[in-house]
Amino acid sequence: MSATQSFQGIGASPGVAVGRAFVLDNRRVRTPKVKLQETEVEAEGLRFKTSVELSSRQLEDLKEKLKRDADADPGNTQDHSLILDAHKLMLQDPMFIVEVNRLIREEAINAEWAVRRVARRIKHQFDNLEDEYFRERRADVDFVADRVVRNLLGHAMDEEVELPQDSVVVAHDVSPADAAMLVRAGKVAAFVTDMGGQTSHTAIVARAREVPAVVGAGKISESIRTGDLVAVDGNQGLVLVNPSDSQLALFRETMRRHLASEQSALKTAELRAVSLDGHQIHLNGNMEFPEEIPSLLAHGAEGIGLYRTEFLFLNRAEAPTEEEHYKAYREVLEAMGGRPVTIRTLDLGGDKVPGKKPDKEANPAMGLRAIRYCLHHREMFRVQLRAMLRASQHGNLRVMFPLISGPSELREARSELEHCRSELGRAGVPVGRRFPVGIMVETPSAAMIADRLAQEADFFSIGTNDLIQYSLAIDRQNRDVAYLYRPLHLAVLRSLQNIVRAAKNAGIPVAMCGEMAGDPTYTLVLLALGFEELSMTAGQIAAVKGIVRRTSRTEAQALLERAMEFSTAEEIERFVRTEMEKRFSGSE
Ligand code: PEP
Ligand code: MG
């Protein structure tokens, strides 16, 4: 038996799986480099043109195929067409077409070589972006270039690979088209890739389809052969190749527990999160892509508590049009069928700037981001607001503004919204009824003057990821200070108390949608504080609900009171964890 090898990557989609490897041969094809005779140049241009047309047609066929699948399965609202459309657009981009033709003509080189050179140049433009999400888009340039080169070389594309059941798909990288095609047959047990990060397409498709995935695992695809036994832990980012019997037993046990908790999660989907003394917390879902909705609904999400709309900028250099915004919002509102959908306006800025190289800011987290960015880029903001107003006819919409630091920004943003409403009204464009307009409370200043903001906002949703970052002065991206990131720091707890009190006094709803909301360790604390709504990912709903249903609010309040007598974050956390273990360990 072969020796065991272990690889550490990034856990990009939770879950555990054991299966036989299926190594996708998607290494970059070797690019022949040929100097042309002058007489060959024109024909080479034609070869390139044909290959681009063929590539475009293939993407269209693929879209059709995926659409037919979706139509045949009404529960499936997977829509990967935006990604494929973006690839098609890249094929029409003059920066790509004109440049390749220029190289063929002026340097007399073959089309394959020219395509690779232009792709490299385009990718360089993404290199300097600090944001991982936007850097990931370099991979898309490669996927498109690969397709064109393969077509030039006459290699087959988009073949239906016949996967054996429970295959662990191992690849250097998986294109969105391949990922979508592979999972649709339901035979993929897990994905493992050399490349990619949390926001790579494999990760997104895998999460949406609840297939465990480990990405960014180095050169793993070179070390695994098709047929090897592979154990994948998508929570820890761990991959074992040819595991020993004892390792395998451990993995199978984790897998069994994961499946059992997943099954019981689905069983509790219909139950409400009501404490023993009758305090109800509405559990909503956080989402980035419409693909996530079926899974959120299956896990019992009562609504959408946070739709991060900046993800609409996926894969593209240009900002989406009003129509594209509208289509996305309408789709989400309709899919949620009357349940509340909280759309957050764009949280762009800092280094997440679409279409152009961002101005370097010394301190982007404190710079021109979120609502500040939108108020500086009014037309872009209005495009989104108009789309929301139009979409509001199709469901139960709530809108919130991110990173509000004081009433002036809220007033300014609200007045933009009203401006757009009257503009549409004058133009005779139908819009829905008025909807609640709230704010994300995620700056210390907003927390301090929550009483004033509560007079002007229709609801609060606390973004703890940022509130903790700014309150404790720790960059949430910086690993070196990650140990200071403590949701149970007394300053955070007092802040939360203040915000909830202000909301209650003003009679407006208060929710939380940061990561803290979905971590069951904190559920009793949040129940004690009096939250009416928590928003989280699909996989977190059942555990949080289980805790709410098994305790009383009075008991939770007693626990919080004792916790807040301690001074250090470590003491509070130790106390809360111990109390939680006493109550809930061992019971699923
Ligand atoms: C937050 O800050 O807690 C939040 C939910 O927003 P984001 O993580 O998108 O900044
Ligand atoms: Mg935030």
Coordinates of C-alpha atoms and ligand atoms in Angstrom, one line a residue:
M1 CA 0.0 0.0 0.0
S2 CA 1.3 3.5 -0.8
A3 CA 2.5 5.8 1.9
T4 CA 0.1 8.3 3.3
Q5 CA 0.6 11.9 2.3
S6 CA -1.1 14.9 3.9
F7 CA -1.7 18.3 2.4
Q8 CA -2.9 21.5 4.1
G9 CA -5.0 23.9 2.0
I10 CA -7.8 26.3 2.6
G11 CA -11.1 24.8 3.8
A12 CA -13.4 26.5 1.2
S13 CA -16.6 24.5 1.6
P14 CA -17.4 22.6 4.8
G15 CA -18.0 18.9 5.1
V16 CA -15.9 15.7 5.1
A17 CA -15.7 13.2 2.3
V18 CA -13.7 10.0 1.5
G19 CA -13.6 8.8 -2.1
R20 CA -11.4 7.8 -5.0
A21 CA -9.5 10.6 -6.8
F22 CA -10.4 11.6 -10.2
V23 CA -7.6 13.8 -11.5
L24 CA -8.8 16.2 -14.1
D25 CA -6.3 16.7 -16.8
N26 CA -6.7 20.4 -17.0
R27 CA -3.1 21.4 -16.8
R28 CA -2.4 24.3 -19.1
V29 CA -1.9 22.9 -22.6
R30 CA 1.6 23.5 -23.9
T31 CA 1.7 26.5 -26.1
P32 CA 3.7 26.1 -29.3
K33 CA 5.7 29.1 -30.2
V34 CA 6.2 29.6 -33.9
K35 CA 7.6 32.5 -35.9
L36 CA 5.5 33.0 -39.1
Q37 CA 6.5 33.9 -42.6
E38 CA 5.0 37.1 -43.8
T39 CA 2.7 35.1 -46.1
E40 CA 1.2 33.2 -43.2
V41 CA 0.2 36.2 -41.1
E42 CA -3.2 36.7 -42.7
A43 CA -4.2 33.1 -42.4
E44 CA -3.1 33.1 -38.7
G45 CA -5.5 36.0 -38.0
L46 CA -8.3 34.0 -39.5
R47 CA -7.3 30.9 -37.4
F48 CA -7.5 33.1 -34.3
K49 CA -10.9 34.6 -35.4
T50 CA -12.4 31.1 -35.9
S51 CA -11.1 29.9 -32.6
V52 CA -12.7 32.9 -30.8
E53 CA -16.0 32.3 -32.5
L54 CA -15.9 28.6 -31.6
S55 CA -15.0 29.4 -28.0
S56 CA -17.9 31.8 -27.8
R57 CA -20.3 29.2 -29.3
Q58 CA -19.1 26.6 -26.8
L59 CA -19.8 28.9 -23.9
E60 CA -23.3 29.6 -25.3
D61 CA -23.9 25.8 -25.7
L62 CA -22.8 25.3 -22.1
K63 CA -25.1 28.0 -20.8
E64 CA -28.0 26.4 -22.7
K65 CA -27.2 23.0 -21.3
L66 CA -27.0 24.3 -17.7
K67 CA -30.2 26.2 -18.3
R68 CA -32.0 23.1 -19.5
D69 CA -30.9 21.3 -16.3
A70 CA -32.2 24.1 -14.2
D71 CA -35.5 24.1 -16.0
A72 CA -35.9 20.4 -15.7
D73 CA -35.4 20.7 -11.9
P74 CA -37.6 23.4 -10.5
G75 CA -35.9 23.2 -7.1
N76 CA -32.7 24.2 -8.8
T77 CA -32.1 27.9 -9.2
Q78 CA -28.4 27.6 -9.9
D79 CA -27.4 30.3 -12.2
H80 CA -23.9 30.2 -13.5
S81 CA -24.8 32.0 -16.6
L82 CA -23.4 35.3 -15.3
I83 CA -19.9 33.8 -15.0
L84 CA -20.2 32.3 -18.5
D85 CA -21.4 35.6 -19.9
A86 CA -18.5 37.3 -18.4
H87 CA -16.2 34.8 -20.1
K88 CA -18.0 35.5 -23.4
L89 CA -17.5 39.2 -22.9
M90 CA -13.8 38.7 -22.4
L91 CA -13.8 37.1 -25.8
Q92 CA -15.2 40.3 -27.3
D93 CA -12.9 42.6 -25.3
P94 CA -10.9 44.8 -27.7
M95 CA -8.0 44.7 -25.2
F96 CA -7.8 41.0 -25.9
I97 CA -8.8 40.7 -29.6
V98 CA -7.0 43.8 -31.0
E99 CA -3.9 43.0 -29.0
V100 CA -3.7 39.4 -30.2
N101 CA -4.1 40.5 -33.8
R102 CA -1.5 43.2 -33.4
L103 CA 1.0 40.7 -32.1
I104 CA 0.3 38.2 -34.9
R105 CA 0.7 41.0 -37.4
E106 CA 3.6 43.0 -36.0
E107 CA 5.7 40.3 -34.5
A108 CA 4.7 37.5 -36.9
I109 CA 4.0 35.0 -34.1
N110 CA 1.4 32.2 -34.1
A111 CA -2.0 32.8 -32.5
E112 CA -1.4 30.5 -29.5
W113 CA 1.7 32.4 -28.5
A114 CA 0.0 35.7 -29.0
V115 CA -3.0 34.7 -26.9
R116 CA -0.8 33.6 -24.0
R117 CA 1.2 36.9 -24.1
V118 CA -1.9 39.1 -24.1
A119 CA -3.4 37.0 -21.3
R120 CA -0.3 37.4 -19.2
R121 CA -0.4 41.2 -19.7
I122 CA -4.1 41.3 -18.7
K123 CA -3.4 39.2 -15.6
H124 CA -0.6 41.6 -14.5
Q125 CA -3.2 44.3 -14.1
F126 CA -4.8 42.2 -11.4
D127 CA -1.5 41.4 -9.7
N128 CA -1.3 44.6 -7.7
L129 CA -4.7 44.3 -6.2
E130 CA -4.5 43.5 -2.5
D131 CA -8.0 42.1 -2.4
E132 CA -7.9 38.3 -2.7
Y133 CA -11.3 38.3 -4.4
F134 CA -10.2 40.5 -7.2
R135 CA -6.8 38.8 -7.6
E136 CA -8.7 35.5 -8.1
R137 CA -10.1 36.9 -11.3
R138 CA -6.7 36.3 -12.9
A139 CA -7.8 32.7 -13.1
D140 CA -10.7 33.7 -15.3
V141 CA -8.3 35.2 -17.8
D142 CA -6.5 31.8 -17.9
F143 CA -9.7 29.9 -18.4
V144 CA -10.6 32.0 -21.4
A145 CA -7.1 31.9 -22.9
D146 CA -7.0 28.1 -22.4
R147 CA -10.2 27.6 -24.2
V148 CA -9.0 29.7 -27.2
V149 CA -5.6 27.9 -27.2
R150 CA -7.2 24.5 -27.0
N151 CA -9.5 25.3 -29.8
L152 CA -6.6 26.5 -31.9
L153 CA -4.9 23.2 -31.3
G154 CA -8.0 21.2 -32.0
H155 CA -8.2 19.8 -28.5
A156 CA -11.7 18.7 -27.3
M157 CA -13.5 21.1 -24.9
D158 CA -16.3 20.5 -22.5
E159 CA -16.4 16.8 -22.9
E160 CA -18.8 15.1 -20.6
V161 CA -16.5 13.3 -18.3
E162 CA -18.0 10.1 -16.9
L163 CA -17.2 10.3 -13.2
P164 CA -17.5 7.3 -11.0
Q165 CA -19.9 7.8 -8.0
D166 CA -18.3 9.6 -5.0
S167 CA -15.3 10.9 -6.9
V168 CA -12.9 13.4 -5.3
V169 CA -12.2 15.7 -8.2
V170 CA -8.6 16.8 -8.0
A171 CA -7.3 19.5 -10.4
H172 CA -4.8 22.2 -10.8
D173 CA -7.8 24.6 -10.9
V174 CA -11.4 24.0 -12.0
S175 CA -13.1 26.5 -14.3
P176 CA -16.6 27.7 -13.3
A177 CA -18.0 25.9 -16.4
D178 CA -16.3 22.6 -15.4
A179 CA -17.3 22.9 -11.8
A180 CA -20.9 23.5 -12.7
M181 CA -21.0 20.7 -15.2
L182 CA -19.3 18.2 -12.8
V183 CA -21.5 18.8 -9.8
R184 CA -24.7 18.5 -11.8
A185 CA -24.4 14.7 -12.2
G186 CA -24.3 14.5 -8.4
K187 CA -21.2 12.2 -8.4
V188 CA -18.7 14.6 -6.9
A189 CA -17.8 13.8 -3.3
A190 CA -15.4 16.7 -2.9
F191 CA -13.2 19.1 -4.8
V192 CA -9.4 19.5 -4.2
T193 CA -7.5 22.1 -6.1
D194 CA -3.9 23.4 -6.2
M195 CA -5.1 27.0 -6.8
G196 CA -7.8 29.2 -5.5
G197 CA -9.0 30.9 -2.3
Q198 CA -12.2 31.3 -0.4
T199 CA -13.7 33.3 -3.2
S200 CA -12.5 31.2 -6.2
H201 CA -15.2 29.8 -8.3
T202 CA -14.7 26.2 -7.2
A203 CA -15.2 27.4 -3.7
I204 CA -18.4 29.3 -4.6
V205 CA -19.9 26.5 -6.6
A206 CA -18.9 23.9 -4.0
R207 CA -20.5 25.9 -1.1
A208 CA -23.6 26.5 -3.1
R209 CA -24.0 22.8 -3.8
E210 CA -22.8 21.7 -0.4
V211 CA -19.9 19.7 -1.7
P212 CA -16.8 19.8 0.6
A213 CA -13.8 21.5 -1.0
V214 CA -10.2 22.2 -0.2
V215 CA -8.5 24.8 -2.4
G216 CA -5.1 26.4 -2.6
A217 CA -3.5 23.1 -1.6
G218 CA -0.1 23.7 -3.4
K219 CA 0.9 21.1 -5.9
I220 CA -1.5 18.4 -4.7
S221 CA -2.7 17.6 -8.2
E222 CA 0.8 16.4 -9.1
S223 CA 0.9 14.0 -6.2
I224 CA -2.4 12.3 -6.6
R225 CA -3.2 9.7 -9.2
T226 CA -6.7 8.8 -10.4
G227 CA -7.9 6.0 -8.2
D228 CA -6.0 6.9 -5.1
L229 CA -8.0 6.9 -1.9
V230 CA -8.5 10.5 -0.7
A231 CA -10.0 11.9 2.5
V232 CA -11.0 15.5 2.4
D233 CA -11.9 17.7 5.4
G234 CA -13.4 20.9 4.0
N235 CA -13.7 22.4 7.5
Q236 CA -10.0 22.1 8.4
G237 CA -8.6 22.4 4.8
L238 CA -7.0 19.0 5.2
V239 CA -6.5 16.3 2.5
L240 CA -5.0 12.9 3.2
V241 CA -3.9 10.7 0.3
N242 CA -3.9 7.0 0.9
P243 CA -4.8 7.4 4.6
S244 CA -4.0 4.6 7.0
D245 CA -6.8 2.5 8.4
S246 CA -6.9 4.4 11.7
Q247 CA -6.9 7.8 9.9
L248 CA -9.7 6.5 7.6
A249 CA -11.7 5.4 10.6
L250 CA -11.4 8.8 12.1
F251 CA -12.4 10.5 8.9
R252 CA -15.4 8.2 8.5
E253 CA -16.4 9.0 12.1
T254 CA -16.2 12.8 11.4
M255 CA -18.1 12.2 8.2
R256 CA -20.8 10.3 10.0
R257 CA -21.2 13.0 12.6
H258 CA -21.3 15.7 10.0
L259 CA -24.0 13.8 8.0
A260 CA -26.0 13.1 11.2
S261 CA -25.9 16.8 12.3
E262 CA -26.7 17.8 8.7
Q263 CA -29.7 15.4 8.7
S264 CA -30.9 16.6 12.1
A265 CA -30.4 20.2 10.9
L266 CA -32.7 19.5 7.9
K267 CA -35.2 17.9 10.3
T268 CA -35.3 21.0 12.4
A269 CA -35.6 23.4 9.4
E270 CA -39.3 23.9 10.0
L271 CA -39.0 24.5 13.7
R272 CA -38.9 28.1 15.1
A273 CA -36.1 29.3 17.3
V274 CA -38.2 30.0 20.4
S275 CA -36.6 29.8 23.9
L276 CA -38.2 27.8 26.7
D277 CA -39.7 31.0 28.0
G278 CA -41.1 32.1 24.7
H279 CA -38.6 34.5 23.3
Q280 CA -38.4 34.1 19.5
I281 CA -35.3 34.9 17.4
H282 CA -35.8 34.9 13.6
L283 CA -32.9 33.1 11.9
N284 CA -32.1 34.5 8.5
G285 CA -29.4 33.7 6.0
N286 CA -26.4 35.6 4.7
M287 CA -25.8 35.3 1.0
E288 CA -23.5 36.5 -1.8
F289 CA -25.0 34.6 -4.7
P290 CA -28.5 33.6 -5.7
E291 CA -27.2 30.0 -5.9
E292 CA -27.1 29.9 -2.2
I293 CA -30.9 30.3 -1.7
P294 CA -32.0 26.7 -2.1
S295 CA -29.6 25.6 0.6
L296 CA -30.6 28.5 2.9
L297 CA -34.3 27.6 2.5
A298 CA -33.6 23.9 3.1
H299 CA -31.9 24.7 6.3
G300 CA -34.8 26.8 7.5
A301 CA -33.7 30.4 6.8
E302 CA -36.7 32.6 7.5
G303 CA -35.4 35.4 5.3
I304 CA -32.3 36.9 4.0
G305 CA -30.6 39.0 6.7
L306 CA -27.7 40.1 4.5
Y307 CA -27.2 40.1 0.8
R308 CA -23.7 41.3 0.0
T309 CA -24.4 42.9 -3.4
E310 CA -20.8 43.9 -4.1
F311 CA -20.5 40.3 -5.3
L312 CA -22.4 41.3 -8.4
F313 CA -19.1 42.7 -9.5
L314 CA -17.8 39.1 -9.8
N315 CA -15.7 38.6 -12.8
R316 CA -16.0 41.9 -14.5
A317 CA -14.2 45.1 -15.1
E318 CA -17.3 47.2 -15.7
A319 CA -19.9 47.9 -13.1
P320 CA -23.2 46.0 -13.6
T321 CA -25.9 47.9 -15.4
E322 CA -29.2 48.9 -13.7
E323 CA -30.9 46.0 -15.6
E324 CA -28.4 43.5 -14.2
H325 CA -28.8 44.7 -10.7
Y326 CA -32.6 44.6 -11.1
K327 CA -32.5 41.1 -12.5
A328 CA -30.5 39.8 -9.6
Y329 CA -32.6 41.5 -6.9
R330 CA -35.8 40.4 -8.5
E331 CA -34.6 36.8 -8.8
V332 CA -33.7 36.8 -5.1
L333 CA -36.9 38.4 -4.0
E334 CA -39.0 36.0 -6.0
A335 CA -37.0 33.0 -4.9
M336 CA -37.7 34.0 -1.3
G337 CA -41.4 34.1 -2.0
G338 CA -42.5 37.0 0.3
R339 CA -40.0 36.3 3.1
P340 CA -37.9 39.3 4.1
V341 CA -34.9 40.0 1.9
T342 CA -32.4 42.5 3.3
I343 CA -30.2 43.9 0.6
R344 CA -27.1 45.8 1.6
T345 CA -26.0 48.5 -0.7
L346 CA -22.5 48.1 -2.2
D347 CA -19.7 47.7 0.2
L348 CA -17.0 48.5 -2.3
G349 CA -14.0 50.7 -2.0
G350 CA -10.6 50.6 -0.6
D351 CA -9.0 48.0 -2.8
K352 CA -12.3 46.6 -4.1
V353 CA -12.7 49.1 -7.0
P354 CA -14.2 47.8 -10.2
G355 CA -12.7 48.5 -13.5
K356 CA -9.7 50.6 -12.7
K357 CA -6.6 50.4 -10.6
P358 CA -7.5 51.7 -7.2
D359 CA -5.9 54.8 -5.7
K360 CA -3.5 53.5 -3.1
E361 CA -4.9 54.3 0.3
A362 CA -2.6 54.0 3.3
N363 CA -5.4 52.5 5.4
P364 CA -8.1 51.2 3.1
A365 CA -10.2 49.8 6.0
M366 CA -10.6 53.3 7.2
G367 CA -10.7 54.8 3.8
L368 CA -13.2 55.4 1.1
R369 CA -15.3 52.3 1.4
A370 CA -19.0 51.2 1.7
I371 CA -21.4 54.1 2.1
R372 CA -18.6 56.7 1.8
Y373 CA -17.6 55.2 -1.6
C374 CA -21.2 55.2 -2.8
L375 CA -21.7 58.8 -1.8
H376 CA -18.6 59.7 -3.7
H377 CA -19.7 57.8 -6.7
R378 CA -23.3 59.0 -6.9
E379 CA -24.1 57.7 -10.3
M380 CA -23.0 54.2 -9.5
F381 CA -25.0 54.4 -6.2
R382 CA -28.1 55.6 -8.1
V383 CA -27.9 52.8 -10.5
Q384 CA -28.2 50.4 -7.6
L385 CA -30.9 52.3 -5.8
R386 CA -33.1 52.6 -8.9
A387 CA -32.7 48.8 -9.5
M388 CA -33.8 48.2 -5.9
L389 CA -36.8 50.5 -6.1
R390 CA -37.9 48.7 -9.2
A391 CA -37.3 45.3 -7.8
S392 CA -39.2 46.1 -4.6
Q393 CA -42.4 45.2 -6.5
H394 CA -41.5 41.6 -6.5
G395 CA -41.1 40.7 -2.8
N396 CA -40.5 41.8 0.7
L397 CA -37.6 44.1 0.5
R398 CA -35.5 45.8 3.2
V399 CA -32.5 48.0 2.3
M400 CA -29.6 48.8 4.5
F401 CA -26.5 51.0 4.2
P402 CA -23.1 49.7 5.4
L403 CA -20.6 51.5 7.6
I404 CA -22.8 54.4 8.6
S405 CA -20.8 56.5 11.1
G406 CA -23.4 59.2 11.9
P407 CA -26.8 60.6 11.0
S408 CA -25.5 62.8 8.1
E409 CA -24.5 59.8 6.0
L410 CA -27.8 58.1 6.7
R411 CA -29.7 61.3 5.7
E412 CA -27.6 61.7 2.6
A413 CA -28.2 58.1 1.5
R414 CA -31.9 58.3 2.2
S415 CA -32.2 61.4 0.2
E416 CA -30.5 59.7 -2.7
L417 CA -33.0 56.9 -2.4
E418 CA -35.9 59.4 -2.4
H419 CA -34.4 61.3 -5.3
C420 CA -34.3 58.0 -7.3
R421 CA -37.9 57.2 -6.3
S422 CA -39.3 60.5 -7.6
E423 CA -37.2 60.3 -10.7
L424 CA -38.6 56.8 -11.5
G425 CA -42.1 58.1 -10.6
R426 CA -41.8 61.0 -13.0
A427 CA -40.6 58.7 -15.8
G428 CA -43.6 56.4 -15.1
V429 CA -41.4 53.4 -14.1
P430 CA -43.3 51.2 -11.7
V431 CA -41.8 50.8 -8.2
G432 CA -43.1 48.9 -5.2
R433 CA -44.4 50.2 -1.9
R434 CA -42.1 51.9 0.6
F435 CA -39.8 49.5 2.3
P436 CA -37.9 49.7 5.6
V437 CA -34.5 51.4 5.3
G438 CA -32.0 50.5 8.0
I439 CA -28.3 50.7 8.7
M440 CA -25.6 48.4 9.6
V441 CA -24.1 49.3 12.9
E442 CA -20.5 48.5 12.5
T443 CA -18.5 51.6 13.5
P444 CA -17.9 52.6 17.2
S445 CA -19.3 56.0 16.5
A446 CA -22.6 54.5 15.3
A447 CA -22.7 52.3 18.4
M448 CA -22.1 55.3 20.7
I449 CA -24.9 57.3 19.2
A450 CA -27.2 54.5 18.4
D451 CA -30.0 56.3 20.3
R452 CA -29.9 59.1 17.8
L453 CA -29.5 56.9 14.8
A454 CA -32.5 54.8 16.0
Q455 CA -34.6 57.9 15.5
E456 CA -33.9 57.9 11.8
A457 CA -33.3 54.3 10.8
D458 CA -36.1 51.8 10.4
F459 CA -33.9 48.9 11.7
F460 CA -30.4 48.1 12.9
S461 CA -28.3 45.2 11.8
I462 CA -25.0 44.8 13.6
G463 CA -22.0 44.0 11.5
T464 CA -19.8 42.5 14.2
N465 CA -16.9 41.7 11.8
D466 CA -16.3 45.4 11.3
L467 CA -17.6 46.5 14.7
I468 CA -15.0 44.3 16.4
Q469 CA -12.3 45.3 14.0
Y470 CA -12.9 49.0 14.6
S471 CA -13.7 48.8 18.3
L472 CA -10.6 46.8 19.2
A473 CA -8.4 48.4 16.5
I474 CA -7.4 45.2 14.9
D475 CA -7.2 44.7 11.1
R476 CA -9.5 41.7 10.4
Q477 CA -7.3 40.6 7.6
N478 CA -4.1 40.6 9.6
R479 CA -3.1 37.2 10.9
D480 CA -0.7 38.7 13.4
V481 CA -3.4 40.3 15.4
A482 CA -6.1 37.7 14.9
Y483 CA -5.6 36.6 18.5
L484 CA -7.0 39.9 19.7
Y485 CA -10.2 39.4 17.7
R486 CA -12.6 38.7 20.7
P487 CA -16.3 38.9 20.2
L488 CA -16.7 38.6 24.0
H489 CA -14.4 41.5 24.8
L490 CA -16.2 43.6 27.5
A491 CA -16.1 46.6 25.2
V492 CA -17.9 44.7 22.5
L493 CA -20.5 43.4 24.9
R494 CA -21.2 46.9 26.3
S495 CA -21.4 48.2 22.8
L496 CA -23.9 45.6 21.8
Q497 CA -25.9 46.3 25.0
N498 CA -26.0 50.0 24.0
I499 CA -27.1 49.3 20.5
V500 CA -29.9 46.9 21.5
R501 CA -31.1 49.2 24.2
A502 CA -31.3 52.2 21.8
A503 CA -33.2 50.1 19.2
K504 CA -35.7 48.9 21.9
N505 CA -36.3 52.3 23.2
A506 CA -37.0 53.6 19.8
G507 CA -39.1 50.6 19.0
I508 CA -37.1 49.5 15.9
P509 CA -36.0 45.9 15.2
V510 CA -32.4 45.0 15.9
A511 CA -30.5 42.2 14.1
M512 CA -27.0 40.9 13.9
C513 CA -25.4 39.6 10.6
G514 CA -21.7 39.4 11.4
E515 CA -19.9 36.1 12.0
M516 CA -20.7 36.3 15.7
A517 CA -24.4 35.7 15.0
G518 CA -23.8 32.2 13.6
D519 CA -21.3 30.9 16.1
P520 CA -23.3 28.8 18.7
T521 CA -20.7 29.7 21.4
Y522 CA -22.3 33.1 21.5
T523 CA -26.0 32.2 21.1
L524 CA -26.9 32.5 24.8
V525 CA -25.2 35.9 25.1
L526 CA -27.1 37.1 22.1
L527 CA -30.4 35.7 23.4
A528 CA -29.7 37.5 26.7
L529 CA -29.0 40.7 24.9
G530 CA -32.4 40.6 23.3
F531 CA -31.7 40.2 19.6
E532 CA -34.8 39.5 17.5
E533 CA -33.0 38.4 14.4
L534 CA -29.7 36.7 13.7
S535 CA -28.4 36.2 10.2
M536 CA -25.8 33.5 9.3
T537 CA -24.8 30.9 6.7
A538 CA -27.0 27.9 6.0
G539 CA -24.8 25.4 7.9
Q540 CA -25.0 27.4 11.1
I541 CA -28.7 27.7 11.5
A542 CA -29.5 24.4 13.1
A543 CA -26.9 24.6 15.9
V544 CA -28.0 28.1 16.8
K545 CA -31.6 27.1 16.8
G546 CA -30.9 24.1 18.9
I547 CA -29.4 26.2 21.6
V548 CA -32.2 28.8 21.6
R549 CA -34.8 26.1 21.9
R550 CA -33.2 24.4 24.9
T551 CA -32.7 27.4 27.1
S552 CA -34.7 30.2 28.6
R553 CA -33.9 33.8 28.1
T554 CA -33.9 34.3 31.9
E555 CA -31.1 31.7 32.3
A556 CA -29.2 33.3 29.4
Q557 CA -29.5 36.7 31.1
A558 CA -28.1 35.3 34.4
L559 CA -25.2 33.9 32.5
L560 CA -24.5 37.2 30.7
E561 CA -24.6 39.1 34.0
R562 CA -22.0 36.8 35.5
A563 CA -19.9 36.9 32.4
M564 CA -19.8 40.7 32.4
E565 CA -18.4 40.8 35.9
F566 CA -15.0 39.5 34.5
S567 CA -12.7 42.1 33.0
T568 CA -10.6 40.3 30.4
A569 CA -11.8 38.9 27.2
E570 CA -10.1 35.6 28.0
E571 CA -11.9 35.3 31.3
I572 CA -15.3 36.0 29.8
E573 CA -14.7 33.6 27.0
R574 CA -13.5 30.9 29.3
F575 CA -16.5 31.3 31.5
V576 CA -19.0 31.3 28.6
R577 CA -17.4 28.3 27.0
T578 CA -17.4 26.3 30.2
E579 CA -21.0 27.2 30.9
M580 CA -22.0 26.3 27.3
E581 CA -20.2 22.9 27.6
K582 CA -21.9 22.2 30.9
R583 CA -25.3 22.7 29.3
F584 CA -24.9 21.4 25.8
S585 CA -21.9 19.1 25.3
G586 CA -22.8 15.6 24.2
S587 CA -26.2 16.6 23.1
E588 CA -26.7 17.1 19.4
Ligands
PEP1 C1 -19.8 42.7 9.2 O1 -19.0 43.6 9.1 O2 -20.0 42.1 10.3 C2 -20.5 42.3 8.0 C3 -21.5 41.5 8.1 O3 -20.2 42.9 6.8 P1 -18.9 42.4 6.0 O4 -18.4 41.1 6.7 O5 -19.4 42.1 4.6 O6 -18.0 43.5 6.1
MG2 MG -19.0 45.0 7.4

